[in-house]
Amino acid sequence: MSKVIKIKKGLDIKLKGKAEKVLHKVGTAATYAVKPTDFTGITPKLLVKEGDAVKAGSALFFDKYNSDVLFTSPVSGAVKKVVRGERRKILEVVVEPNGKGEYESFKKAAPADLSREEIINNLQKSGLWPSIKMRPYSIVAKASDTPKAIFISGIDSAPLGVDYNFILQGKEKEFQAGIDALKKLTNGKIHLGIDADVEPCPAFVNVKNVEITKYTGRHPKGLVGTQIHKVDPINKGEVVWVVEPQKVVSIGRLFTEGRYDASKVVALAGSELKETGYFQIIEGANIDSFAKERLASEHVRYISGSVLSGSRIEASGHMGYYDSLLTVIPEGDHYEFFGWIAPGFDKYSVSRTFFSWLNPKKEYIVDTNLKGGKRALMITGAFEKVFPFDIFPMQLIKATIIEDIDLMEKLGIYEVVEEDFALCEFVDTSKTDIQAIVRNGLDLMIKEMS
Amino acid sequence: MKALRNYLDKIKPNFEKGGKLENFHSAFDAVETLFFVPDKVTTTGAHIRDSIDMKRTMITVVLAMVPALLFGMWNVGFQHFTAFGTIEGKTFMQIFGFGFLKVLPIIVVSYVAGLTTEIIFAQIRHHEVPEGFFVTGMLIPLIMPVDVPLWMVAVATVFAVIIGVEVFGGSGMNILNPALTARAFLFFAYPTEMSGDKVWISGLKNVDGISGETIMGYAAQNKIAENPYTPLDEFLGFIPGSIGETSTLAILIGAAILIISGVGSWKIITSVFAGGLIMGLILNLFAVNDYMGIPAWEHLIIGGFAFGAVFMATDPVSAAQTEKGKWIYGFLIGIFAILIRVLNPAYPEGVMLAILLLNVFAPLIDHYVVEANIKKRTKRLKAAQA
């Protein structure tokens, strides 16, 4: 019987437009892209130029400071363009597919028969290495580290989050193969967190070589940071790796099939859609291949990931590497007359200062309006209600703002990443950009510790 | 509404950088955001945000003070007519109207003086005007004796905003509760206007022969037997005192609003009352005079105790910021409020001083709470390395 951990401090934001559990097939998208900006902490160096022919698994760029880590094309085709931003920073490497489905070939073998080095080598060459992230800092893992444990969260508890039990149906074999490969990378345990409140899928039930912990309660029970903190918290100098479940499947397929099969399932959710659902796509697909025809309104924001910590993309943008969810919500760039004094029956708030608290079951349409002006951090006690860590959130945020490294370390900066503070940012009365502050703090720590 | 929006949009460029009225940008912004929640959208981090903002928070606190304010206005009239023996035949509206006309000017002066100062500082700092004064501007009148000269209200308010808040870096950075800073300033600078038996009832100042003594006044003079008020009077608020502090019932309605809405910390409110009750009981044990002999529960419904516990101690900026710290902070306020009230012969009331004292010690309380968490983490690290 696995352990059940209850997350009491947290918040389930009920939004309208949860993805319906129907799996749609999607045709080939017009373009696919790998976005260096998805991978925190790397400096991309291009290996291709516009017009070059690539196969699925061909390297597009590598990390300047870690040349073994390759980032590869998810499909076969030709490099269409390299999108650059300010100071020629590479934003996207866009590939136009040729529909032939040509693959680079990699080592095909049962992970159990391979050495740690061979597994790492296979992952790096195929472009799947970046799917492993490390804590602290939430950056691409370093092969030179040996993590004390590897954590996989099988729960997405964020608003409109996907159901991994649905996504992983029929993928038991690949999931197990992925776990077996990961098992070689650590001397410690592989922890899998699953939802205690629903029937787990066979991939979770039958999996071997993992330590299963069940979680019940509220978001952020599904954030891997919460699970690490509750099961095996990170001390200074320790390293933990984390992998998203669909990436475990991709890793598994690399070893069972010997190729980089970048297909994955993403959910399309949000209040601005005529139809929601799950879609079988290939990594980095242009979202208009499945989102455009299902839009219910025009003035919307597309978020690759959840509304709390996803990244904003354009209408013809590409799915993020780590994301399994595309959220579409209304933009909120409008004025509201006396909005701060109206009774607010339809306004979502954790506080009971709006009368919407009388109707706790309601699902809300929430737009992107900031809903107030930025102020000093005045209100206390609000963060603590949604932050399940044994860490003082306000004190850590303030230490991070003043860049007091010693104090940040003492207050637990190694245990958190920006997404762990997303709920604090959501409830914050003073509208402070807390996730950005935490990211800055983590970048500062990386610089100081290297 | 649409016309107003169009008008604001039309005149807005004048107030922006390079515009004719650039120096009034903060004032314009304050007015604009008063009417409209701005159209700003999220750019980093969470794409959606809770509907609450500082304006909503502060207006909720002001709303919570309304019962105490309305009762206070009525009680000003009631106390006045009772003291002069002319209460017979007065209608409710006459009584309330008398108090309304006495209290309204104090509120107006407090808001005008304070907001002007705030707007000037916001403009100098290129900030938006903070909403903290919404609350402070209402708190100040409620803790004044009704006959306080208006110029004193103005001076005290400006003092509180500048010395209490702005010198520390503005709203959210202050150490002391600004409204209590204003009151403490008057209390020490003009003690004759702020204490004694003549200031609590309107019109009594130059009249001999009528006493407007508070219950604390009777107790301090060891004449508690002369206290004409029943505990029910004290709870409902038919007693002399500062404008908003007399009715414990009205204050408790405010407390309910603060606690249900989640704006005020129930931990602080409860622990202040608990601390006061326990100190009262301790003093009862050693009672050698009238004041020490007052039943512990009665302490909670007289003077400014309830008002301080609900509206002053809960100010999140000057209170302890950690949840454990809030229990300690509130409890000590309760202890010290009664201790100062009963044992210090110079001050018949101790709530104001107790809260200011604990405002100063709140960071220290937090320090030890946080330090305990740090120790736990260090210990875990040592265990992992061993």
PDB file of C-alpha atoms in Angstrom, chain A residues 81-278:
ATOM      1  CA  LYS A  81      13.692  29.705 -40.737  1.00  0.00           C
ATOM      2  CA  VAL A  82      15.475  30.688 -37.580  1.00  0.00           C
ATOM      3  CA  VAL A  83      13.428  33.252 -35.690  1.00  0.00           C
ATOM      4  CA  ARG A  84      15.541  35.699 -33.745  1.00  0.00           C
ATOM      5  CA  GLY A  85      14.586  38.299 -31.187  1.00  0.00           C
ATOM      6  CA  GLU A  86      16.409  41.156 -29.513  1.00  0.00           C
ATOM      7  CA  ARG A  87      20.211  41.025 -29.754  1.00  0.00           C
ATOM      8  CA  ARG A  88      19.831  38.156 -32.250  1.00  0.00           C
ATOM      9  CA  LYS A  89      18.715  35.803 -29.513  1.00  0.00           C
ATOM     10  CA  ILE A  90      17.405  32.618 -31.112  1.00  0.00           C
ATOM     11  CA  LEU A  91      13.714  32.210 -30.330  1.00  0.00           C
ATOM     12  CA  GLU A  92      12.622  29.378 -32.617  1.00  0.00           C
ATOM     13  CA  VAL A  93      14.132  26.992 -35.105  1.00  0.00           C
ATOM     14  CA  VAL A  94      11.239  26.261 -37.441  1.00  0.00           C
ATOM     15  CA  VAL A  95      11.093  23.073 -39.495  1.00  0.00           C
ATOM     16  CA  GLU A  96       8.719  22.554 -42.409  1.00  0.00           C
ATOM     17  CA  PRO A  97       7.726  18.877 -42.510  1.00  0.00           C
ATOM     18  CA  ASN A  98       7.957  16.816 -45.674  1.00  0.00           C
ATOM     19  CA  GLY A  99       5.514  14.231 -44.415  1.00  0.00           C
ATOM     20  CA  LYS A 100       7.845  11.334 -45.186  1.00  0.00           C
ATOM     21  CA  GLY A 101       8.483  10.386 -41.579  1.00  0.00           C
ATOM     22  CA  GLU A 102      12.209   9.784 -41.910  1.00  0.00           C
ATOM     23  CA  TYR A 103      14.043   9.064 -38.676  1.00  0.00           C
ATOM     24  CA  GLU A 104      17.643   9.167 -37.564  1.00  0.00           C
ATOM     25  CA  SER A 105      18.450   5.827 -35.993  1.00  0.00           C
ATOM     26  CA  PHE A 106      19.713   5.452 -32.456  1.00  0.00           C
ATOM     27  CA  LYS A 107      20.665   2.528 -30.253  1.00  0.00           C
ATOM     28  CA  LYS A 108      17.786   0.113 -29.797  1.00  0.00           C
ATOM     29  CA  ALA A 109      18.151  -2.106 -26.756  1.00  0.00           C
ATOM     30  CA  ALA A 110      16.508  -2.967 -23.479  1.00  0.00           C
ATOM     31  CA  PRO A 111      17.738  -0.320 -21.032  1.00  0.00           C
ATOM     32  CA  ALA A 112      18.505  -3.015 -18.484  1.00  0.00           C
ATOM     33  CA  ASP A 113      21.261  -4.310 -20.755  1.00  0.00           C
ATOM     34  CA  LEU A 114      22.915  -0.945 -21.215  1.00  0.00           C
ATOM     35  CA  SER A 115      25.357   0.917 -19.013  1.00  0.00           C
ATOM     36  CA  ARG A 116      24.655   4.359 -17.525  1.00  0.00           C
ATOM     37  CA  GLU A 117      27.030   5.917 -20.071  1.00  0.00           C
ATOM     38  CA  GLU A 118      25.340   4.224 -23.015  1.00  0.00           C
ATOM     39  CA  ILE A 119      21.936   5.409 -21.843  1.00  0.00           C
ATOM     40  CA  ILE A 120      23.124   8.973 -21.326  1.00  0.00           C
ATOM     41  CA  ASN A 121      24.795   8.898 -24.730  1.00  0.00           C
ATOM     42  CA  ASN A 122      21.651   7.661 -26.449  1.00  0.00           C
ATOM     43  CA  LEU A 123      19.509  10.298 -24.738  1.00  0.00           C
ATOM     44  CA  GLN A 124      21.918  13.112 -25.603  1.00  0.00           C
ATOM     45  CA  LYS A 125      22.280  12.129 -29.269  1.00  0.00           C
ATOM     46  CA  SER A 126      18.557  11.721 -29.821  1.00  0.00           C
ATOM     47  CA  GLY A 127      17.685  15.057 -28.276  1.00  0.00           C
ATOM     48  CA  LEU A 128      15.782  13.550 -25.370  1.00  0.00           C
ATOM     49  CA  TRP A 129      18.321  14.492 -22.724  1.00  0.00           C
ATOM     50  CA  PRO A 130      16.767  17.955 -22.212  1.00  0.00           C
ATOM     51  CA  SER A 131      13.562  16.240 -21.136  1.00  0.00           C
ATOM     52  CA  ILE A 132      15.299  15.614 -17.815  1.00  0.00           C
ATOM     53  CA  LYS A 133      15.349  18.717 -15.644  1.00  0.00           C
ATOM     54  CA  MET A 134      17.261  19.168 -12.427  1.00  0.00           C
ATOM     55  CA  ARG A 135      16.395  20.689  -9.096  1.00  0.00           C
ATOM     56  CA  PRO A 136      17.513  23.037  -7.717  1.00  0.00           C
ATOM     57  CA  TYR A 137      17.114  25.715 -10.400  1.00  0.00           C
ATOM     58  CA  SER A 138      14.844  23.822 -12.837  1.00  0.00           C
ATOM     59  CA  ILE A 139      17.353  23.713 -15.679  1.00  0.00           C
ATOM     60  CA  VAL A 140      18.370  20.944 -18.083  1.00  0.00           C
ATOM     61  CA  ALA A 141      20.069  18.189 -16.064  1.00  0.00           C
ATOM     62  CA  LYS A 142      23.830  17.736 -16.093  1.00  0.00           C
ATOM     63  CA  ALA A 143      25.055  14.267 -17.033  1.00  0.00           C
ATOM     64  CA  SER A 144      27.989  14.713 -14.663  1.00  0.00           C
ATOM     65  CA  ASP A 145      25.629  14.778 -11.649  1.00  0.00           C
ATOM     66  CA  THR A 146      24.265  11.688 -10.007  1.00  0.00           C
ATOM     67  CA  PRO A 147      20.872  12.654  -8.627  1.00  0.00           C
ATOM     68  CA  LYS A 148      19.788  11.422  -5.201  1.00  0.00           C
ATOM     69  CA  ALA A 149      16.392  10.607  -6.685  1.00  0.00           C
ATOM     70  CA  ILE A 150      14.279  11.084  -9.797  1.00  0.00           C
ATOM     71  CA  PHE A 151      10.748  12.418  -9.431  1.00  0.00           C
ATOM     72  CA  ILE A 152       7.884  11.984 -11.874  1.00  0.00           C
ATOM     73  CA  SER A 153       4.541  13.599 -11.184  1.00  0.00           C
ATOM     74  CA  GLY A 154       1.618  11.770 -12.739  1.00  0.00           C
ATOM     75  CA  ILE A 155      -0.778  14.522 -11.700  1.00  0.00           C
ATOM     76  CA  ASP A 156      -1.493  17.841 -13.343  1.00  0.00           C
ATOM     77  CA  SER A 157      -3.478  19.669 -10.687  1.00  0.00           C
ATOM     78  CA  ALA A 158      -3.154  23.130 -12.246  1.00  0.00           C
ATOM     79  CA  PRO A 159      -6.335  24.834 -13.479  1.00  0.00           C
ATOM     80  CA  LEU A 160      -7.657  22.940 -16.538  1.00  0.00           C
ATOM     81  CA  GLY A 161      -4.792  20.493 -16.071  1.00  0.00           C
ATOM     82  CA  VAL A 162      -4.536  17.378 -18.215  1.00  0.00           C
ATOM     83  CA  ASP A 163      -5.421  13.883 -17.064  1.00  0.00           C
ATOM     84  CA  TYR A 164      -2.335  11.700 -17.312  1.00  0.00           C
ATOM     85  CA  ASN A 165      -4.432   8.641 -16.618  1.00  0.00           C
ATOM     86  CA  PHE A 166      -6.167   9.328 -19.930  1.00  0.00           C
ATOM     87  CA  ILE A 167      -3.042  10.320 -21.868  1.00  0.00           C
ATOM     88  CA  LEU A 168      -1.015   7.297 -20.841  1.00  0.00           C
ATOM     89  CA  GLN A 169      -3.614   4.697 -21.820  1.00  0.00           C
ATOM     90  CA  GLY A 170      -2.036   1.944 -23.861  1.00  0.00           C
ATOM     91  CA  LYS A 171       1.464   3.233 -23.277  1.00  0.00           C
ATOM     92  CA  GLU A 172       2.344   0.845 -20.444  1.00  0.00           C
ATOM     93  CA  LYS A 173       5.281  -0.773 -22.252  1.00  0.00           C
ATOM     94  CA  GLU A 174       6.988   2.442 -23.286  1.00  0.00           C
ATOM     95  CA  PHE A 175       6.422   3.990 -19.860  1.00  0.00           C
ATOM     96  CA  GLN A 176       8.082   1.007 -18.187  1.00  0.00           C
ATOM     97  CA  ALA A 177      10.994   1.104 -20.652  1.00  0.00           C
ATOM     98  CA  GLY A 178      11.451   4.805 -19.880  1.00  0.00           C
ATOM     99  CA  ILE A 179      11.479   4.095 -16.154  1.00  0.00           C
ATOM    100  CA  ASP A 180      14.037   1.337 -16.664  1.00  0.00           C
ATOM    101  CA  ALA A 181      16.308   3.733 -18.533  1.00  0.00           C
ATOM    102  CA  LEU A 182      15.964   6.398 -15.845  1.00  0.00           C
ATOM    103  CA  LYS A 183      16.599   3.829 -13.134  1.00  0.00           C
ATOM    104  CA  LYS A 184      20.161   3.472 -14.454  1.00  0.00           C
ATOM    105  CA  LEU A 185      20.796   7.165 -13.963  1.00  0.00           C
ATOM    106  CA  THR A 186      20.338   7.350 -10.222  1.00  0.00           C
ATOM    107  CA  ASN A 187      21.517   5.406  -7.216  1.00  0.00           C
ATOM    108  CA  GLY A 188      18.407   6.434  -5.379  1.00  0.00           C
ATOM    109  CA  LYS A 189      14.738   5.860  -5.983  1.00  0.00           C
ATOM    110  CA  ILE A 190      12.431   6.862  -8.767  1.00  0.00           C
ATOM    111  CA  HIS A 191       9.396   8.476  -7.172  1.00  0.00           C
ATOM    112  CA  LEU A 192       6.092   8.518  -9.012  1.00  0.00           C
ATOM    113  CA  GLY A 193       3.331  10.725  -7.639  1.00  0.00           C
ATOM    114  CA  ILE A 194      -0.225   9.764  -8.563  1.00  0.00           C
ATOM    115  CA  ASP A 195      -3.642  11.122  -7.754  1.00  0.00           C
ATOM    116  CA  ALA A 196      -5.229   9.374  -4.787  1.00  0.00           C
ATOM    117  CA  ASP A 197      -8.702  10.566  -5.749  1.00  0.00           C
ATOM    118  CA  VAL A 198      -9.082   8.817  -9.110  1.00  0.00           C
ATOM    119  CA  GLU A 199      -8.576   5.321 -10.489  1.00  0.00           C
ATOM    120  CA  PRO A 200      -4.995   5.180 -11.796  1.00  0.00           C
ATOM    121  CA  CYS A 201      -4.317   4.006 -15.360  1.00  0.00           C
ATOM    122  CA  PRO A 202      -2.576   0.652 -15.995  1.00  0.00           C
ATOM    123  CA  ALA A 203       0.704   2.401 -16.810  1.00  0.00           C
ATOM    124  CA  PHE A 204       0.793   3.643 -13.197  1.00  0.00           C
ATOM    125  CA  VAL A 205      -0.660   0.559 -11.588  1.00  0.00           C
ATOM    126  CA  ASN A 206       1.632  -2.009 -13.176  1.00  0.00           C
ATOM    127  CA  VAL A 207       4.839  -0.044 -13.324  1.00  0.00           C
ATOM    128  CA  LYS A 208       7.856  -1.546 -11.586  1.00  0.00           C
ATOM    129  CA  ASN A 209      11.051  -0.066 -10.166  1.00  0.00           C
ATOM    130  CA  VAL A 210       9.314   2.987  -8.781  1.00  0.00           C
ATOM    131  CA  GLU A 211       8.195   4.166  -5.389  1.00  0.00           C
ATOM    132  CA  ILE A 212       4.600   5.331  -5.684  1.00  0.00           C
ATOM    133  CA  THR A 213       3.210   8.073  -3.455  1.00  0.00           C
ATOM    134  CA  LYS A 214      -0.412   9.118  -3.687  1.00  0.00           C
ATOM    135  CA  TYR A 215      -1.515  12.702  -3.257  1.00  0.00           C
ATOM    136  CA  THR A 216      -4.886  14.060  -2.347  1.00  0.00           C
ATOM    137  CA  GLY A 217      -6.107  17.574  -1.671  1.00  0.00           C
ATOM    138  CA  ARG A 218      -5.588  20.719  -3.657  1.00  0.00           C
ATOM    139  CA  HIS A 219      -3.287  22.129  -6.272  1.00  0.00           C
ATOM    140  CA  PRO A 220      -0.222  22.229  -6.109  1.00  0.00           C
ATOM    141  CA  LYS A 221      -0.379  18.547  -5.187  1.00  0.00           C
ATOM    142  CA  GLY A 222       0.585  17.805  -8.806  1.00  0.00           C
ATOM    143  CA  LEU A 223       3.626  20.059  -8.947  1.00  0.00           C
ATOM    144  CA  VAL A 224       6.723  17.948  -8.709  1.00  0.00           C
ATOM    145  CA  GLY A 225       8.281  20.546  -6.385  1.00  0.00           C
ATOM    146  CA  THR A 226       5.552  19.922  -3.822  1.00  0.00           C
ATOM    147  CA  GLN A 227       6.073  16.168  -4.089  1.00  0.00           C
ATOM    148  CA  ILE A 228       9.851  16.430  -3.661  1.00  0.00           C
ATOM    149  CA  HIS A 229       9.377  18.643  -0.633  1.00  0.00           C
ATOM    150  CA  LYS A 230       7.007  16.199   1.012  1.00  0.00           C
ATOM    151  CA  VAL A 231       8.941  13.021   0.204  1.00  0.00           C
ATOM    152  CA  ASP A 232      12.640  13.826   0.015  1.00  0.00           C
ATOM    153  CA  PRO A 233      13.403  17.556   0.313  1.00  0.00           C
ATOM    154  CA  ILE A 234      16.492  18.971  -1.353  1.00  0.00           C
ATOM    155  CA  ASN A 235      19.317  20.112   0.890  1.00  0.00           C
ATOM    156  CA  LYS A 236      22.128  22.371  -0.168  1.00  0.00           C
ATOM    157  CA  GLY A 237      24.437  20.494  -2.532  1.00  0.00           C
ATOM    158  CA  GLU A 238      21.909  17.808  -3.418  1.00  0.00           C
ATOM    159  CA  VAL A 239      20.490  17.230  -6.869  1.00  0.00           C
ATOM    160  CA  VAL A 240      17.159  15.737  -7.858  1.00  0.00           C
ATOM    161  CA  TRP A 241      16.029  15.138 -11.419  1.00  0.00           C
ATOM    162  CA  VAL A 242      12.488  15.454 -12.659  1.00  0.00           C
ATOM    163  CA  VAL A 243      10.820  14.094 -15.801  1.00  0.00           C
ATOM    164  CA  GLU A 244       7.337  14.679 -17.148  1.00  0.00           C
ATOM    165  CA  PRO A 245       5.344  11.408 -17.742  1.00  0.00           C
ATOM    166  CA  GLN A 246       4.995  11.836 -21.523  1.00  0.00           C
ATOM    167  CA  LYS A 247       8.743  12.348 -21.740  1.00  0.00           C
ATOM    168  CA  VAL A 248       9.205   9.062 -19.891  1.00  0.00           C
ATOM    169  CA  VAL A 249       7.167   7.476 -22.692  1.00  0.00           C
ATOM    170  CA  SER A 250       9.337   9.176 -25.354  1.00  0.00           C
ATOM    171  CA  ILE A 251      12.472   7.933 -23.597  1.00  0.00           C
ATOM    172  CA  GLY A 252      10.959   4.457 -23.487  1.00  0.00           C
ATOM    173  CA  ARG A 253      10.213   4.540 -27.228  1.00  0.00           C
ATOM    174  CA  LEU A 254      13.787   5.616 -27.961  1.00  0.00           C
ATOM    175  CA  PHE A 255      14.996   2.359 -26.464  1.00  0.00           C
ATOM    176  CA  THR A 256      12.245   0.076 -27.754  1.00  0.00           C
ATOM    177  CA  GLU A 257      12.201   1.509 -31.290  1.00  0.00           C
ATOM    178  CA  GLY A 258      15.614   3.086 -31.683  1.00  0.00           C
ATOM    179  CA  ARG A 259      14.322   6.410 -32.943  1.00  0.00           C
ATOM    180  CA  TYR A 260      13.171   9.803 -31.694  1.00  0.00           C
ATOM    181  CA  ASP A 261       9.419   9.500 -31.913  1.00  0.00           C
ATOM    182  CA  ALA A 262       8.281  12.911 -30.748  1.00  0.00           C
ATOM    183  CA  SER A 263       4.578  12.246 -30.811  1.00  0.00           C
ATOM    184  CA  LYS A 264       2.626  13.244 -27.733  1.00  0.00           C
ATOM    185  CA  VAL A 265      -0.865  14.041 -26.599  1.00  0.00           C
ATOM    186  CA  VAL A 266      -1.851  17.562 -25.662  1.00  0.00           C
ATOM    187  CA  ALA A 267      -5.098  18.832 -24.235  1.00  0.00           C
ATOM    188  CA  LEU A 268      -6.862  21.872 -25.626  1.00  0.00           C
ATOM    189  CA  ALA A 269      -8.797  23.653 -22.894  1.00  0.00           C
ATOM    190  CA  GLY A 270     -10.201  27.018 -21.913  1.00  0.00           C
ATOM    191  CA  SER A 271     -13.331  29.109 -21.938  1.00  0.00           C
ATOM    192  CA  GLU A 272     -12.823  30.508 -25.449  1.00  0.00           C
ATOM    193  CA  LEU A 273     -13.278  27.262 -27.353  1.00  0.00           C
ATOM    194  CA  LYS A 274     -16.223  25.693 -29.113  1.00  0.00           C
ATOM    195  CA  GLU A 275     -14.770  22.266 -28.568  1.00  0.00           C
ATOM    196  CA  THR A 276     -12.145  21.060 -26.143  1.00  0.00           C
ATOM    197  CA  GLY A 277     -10.360  17.725 -26.161  1.00  0.00           C
ATOM    198  CA  TYR A 278      -7.140  15.795 -26.404  1.00  0.00           C
TER     199      TYR A 278
END
